[in-house]
Structure formats: structure tokens, C-alpha cells
Amino acid sequence: MSLDLVLRTGIVVLCLVGLYVSFFMLRKYIRAQRGHLDEPSVVTTPRAKIARVPNAMIGLVYYAFMLLLTPFLSHNYPIVIDAALIAALAATVSSLYLAYSLLFATRMPCRYCWTGHVINWSLLGFVIAIARSG
């Protein structure tokens, strides 16, 4: 099995977990909007949205996008690698800001948030590894 195939398989697994996390958090966000949450949650804070769009919805789009790009992540398609790198970099920067905010502003525990952040940081590493492997 080639290194690229292993890396692409890792990206698929990470994206599937990311989609699950994003669906879970979007469902929680919707329940919060309807007043159906019994506990405090990060989904009710101002940082739960970017430009009035829930972070979880952005995550769904991002992970689906990365999943769609994955079969084409090879040096035969350099534009796909570039698109994946740009998307992964944007997700990583956002995750760094949101992780900082979880620790120092929101100060709320969120296993799902941290799972998403680790996935984002890992996806960047996997895409960089594919970019360098050619």
C-alpha cells in the first residue's frame, strides 16, 4: 500500500469523524436556538458562529469538501492539492482561534470542539504530507 493511499485513507477517516462531530454540534445548536438545552453550552456563545453561520455548519461544508477532494489528492492534480492546502490552512487558523477562545474566553469544556480542532490540525498535516510526497 502506497504512502499516498494511507494518507488519503487517513483523511477519509478524519473527515467522517469530523462530519459526525459537526452534525452533533449543529443539532445541539438548533436545540439551543429552540430553547431545548438544559445545560450551558458553547453553542450559545457568540463564538459559536461566524457571520451568523454556525461553526458546525461550516464544519459540515469543510469536511464534505475535503472528502470530495480526497480521491484526487495526487500530484496528477496539483490544483486539488492547492485547494486542499488552502482549505486545511483556513480550518487550522480558525481552530487555533476557537481553541484559544475555549481556553481563555469561553472557558467551557467541549469534547466535541476539541475533537474537531485536533481533526483540523491533523488534516493539515496529512495534506502537507501528500503535497511533499511526490
C-alpha positions as semicolon CSV with decimal commas, in nm:
position;residue;x (nm);y (nm);z (nm)
1;M;0,000;0,000;0,000
2;S;0,146;0,336;-0,103
3;L;0,202;0,624;0,136
4;D;-0,043;0,842;-0,058
5;L;-0,315;0,578;-0,021
6;V;-0,251;0,555;0,354
7;L;-0,264;0,934;0,386
8;R;-0,582;0,961;0,179
9;T;-0,743;0,685;0,387
10;G;-0,650;0,880;0,700
11;I;-0,811;1,192;0,553
12;V;-1,130;0,999;0,480
13;V;-1,146;0,867;0,837
14;L;-1,079;1,212;0,984
15;C;-1,343;1,372;0,761
16;L;-1,604;1,112;0,856
17;V;-1,539;1,174;1,226
18;G;-1,545;1,549;1,158
19;L;-1,882;1,516;0,985
20;Y;-2,018;1,327;1,285
21;V;-1,889;1,593;1,526
22;S;-2,028;1,873;1,309
23;F;-2,371;1,705;1,280
24;F;-2,381;1,653;1,656
25;M;-2,289;2,016;1,728
26;L;-2,529;2,153;1,466
27;R;-2,811;1,951;1,618
28;K;-2,715;2,090;1,958
29;Y;-2,704;2,443;1,816
30;I;-3,053;2,402;1,670
31;R;-3,184;2,264;2,001
32;A;-3,030;2,565;2,179
33;Q;-3,198;2,805;1,935
34;R;-3,531;2,641;2,018
35;G;-3,464;2,667;2,392
36;H;-3,436;2,290;2,437
37;L;-3,098;2,275;2,612
38;D;-3,094;2,216;2,986
39;E;-2,726;2,292;3,034
40;P;-2,492;2,574;2,934
41;S;-2,314;2,506;2,607
42;V;-2,057;2,662;2,379
43;V;-2,319;2,666;2,103
44;T;-2,493;2,955;2,282
45;T;-2,184;3,178;2,288
46;P;-2,104;3,448;2,031
47;R;-1,805;3,245;1,910
48;A;-2,036;2,961;1,801
49;K;-2,100;3,147;1,476
50;I;-1,901;3,321;1,206
51;A;-2,101;3,582;1,013
52;R;-2,428;3,439;1,155
53;V;-2,340;3,089;1,029
54;P;-2,294;2,822;1,298
55;N;-1,939;2,686;1,315
56;A;-2,084;2,337;1,292
57;M;-2,239;2,418;0,952
58;I;-1,904;2,548;0,832
59;G;-1,750;2,224;0,956
60;L;-2,003;2,018;0,761
61;V;-1,917;2,203;0,441
62;Y;-1,543;2,182;0,506
63;Y;-1,535;1,808;0,583
64;A;-1,761;1,728;0,287
65;F;-1,535;1,940;0,062
66;M;-1,222;1,764;0,185
67;L;-1,391;1,426;0,144
68;L;-1,479;1,510;-0,217
69;L;-1,123;1,622;-0,290
70;T;-0,959;1,316;-0,135
71;P;-0,973;1,079;-0,436
72;F;-0,799;1,347;-0,644
73;L;-0,524;1,431;-0,394
74;S;-0,229;1,331;-0,606
75;H;0,044;1,504;-0,797
76;N;-0,157;1,444;-1,115
77;Y;-0,391;1,717;-0,986
78;P;-0,177;1,992;-0,829
79;I;-0,471;2,234;-0,819
80;V;-0,659;1,990;-0,596
81;I;-0,364;1,972;-0,357
82;D;-0,351;2,353;-0,353
83;A;-0,726;2,377;-0,282
84;A;-0,697;2,120;-0,002
85;L;-0,398;2,305;0,147
86;I;-0,581;2,639;0,143
87;A;-0,895;2,488;0,298
88;A;-0,698;2,298;0,562
89;L;-0,494;2,608;0,646
90;A;-0,811;2,816;0,688
91;A;-0,964;2,547;0,911
92;T;-0,645;2,528;1,117
93;V;-0,629;2,904;1,171
94;S;-0,997;2,908;1,271
95;S;-0,940;2,616;1,506
96;L;-0,643;2,787;1,669
97;Y;-0,858;3,095;1,737
98;L;-1,151;2,888;1,865
99;A;-0,926;2,670;2,081
100;Y;-0,770;2,981;2,233
101;S;-1,117;3,119;2,293
102;L;-1,233;2,794;2,457
103;L;-0,941;2,809;2,697
104;F;-0,930;3,179;2,779
105;A;-1,263;3,345;2,689
106;T;-1,546;3,093;2,688
107;R;-1,383;2,871;2,950
108;M;-1,626;2,589;2,887
109;P;-1,543;2,223;2,837
110;C;-1,633;2,083;2,496
111;R;-1,500;1,741;2,395
112;Y;-1,661;1,771;2,054
113;C;-1,495;2,108;1,993
114;W;-1,153;1,973;2,084
115;T;-1,212;1,667;1,868
116;G;-1,287;1,897;1,574
117;H;-0,977;2,107;1,642
118;V;-0,750;1,802;1,654
119;I;-0,908;1,673;1,332
120;N;-0,847;2,008;1,162
121;W;-0,485;2,022;1,272
122;S;-0,432;1,660;1,166
123;L;-0,592;1,717;0,825
124;L;-0,346;1,996;0,757
125;G;-0,060;1,761;0,844
126;F;-0,194;1,487;0,618
127;V;-0,242;1,725;0,323
128;I;0,110;1,867;0,371
129;A;0,245;1,511;0,377
130;I;0,069;1,434;0,048
131;A;0,198;1,758;-0,106
132;R;0,556;1,669;-0,008
133;S;0,536;1,301;-0,106
134;G;0,566;1,347;-0,478
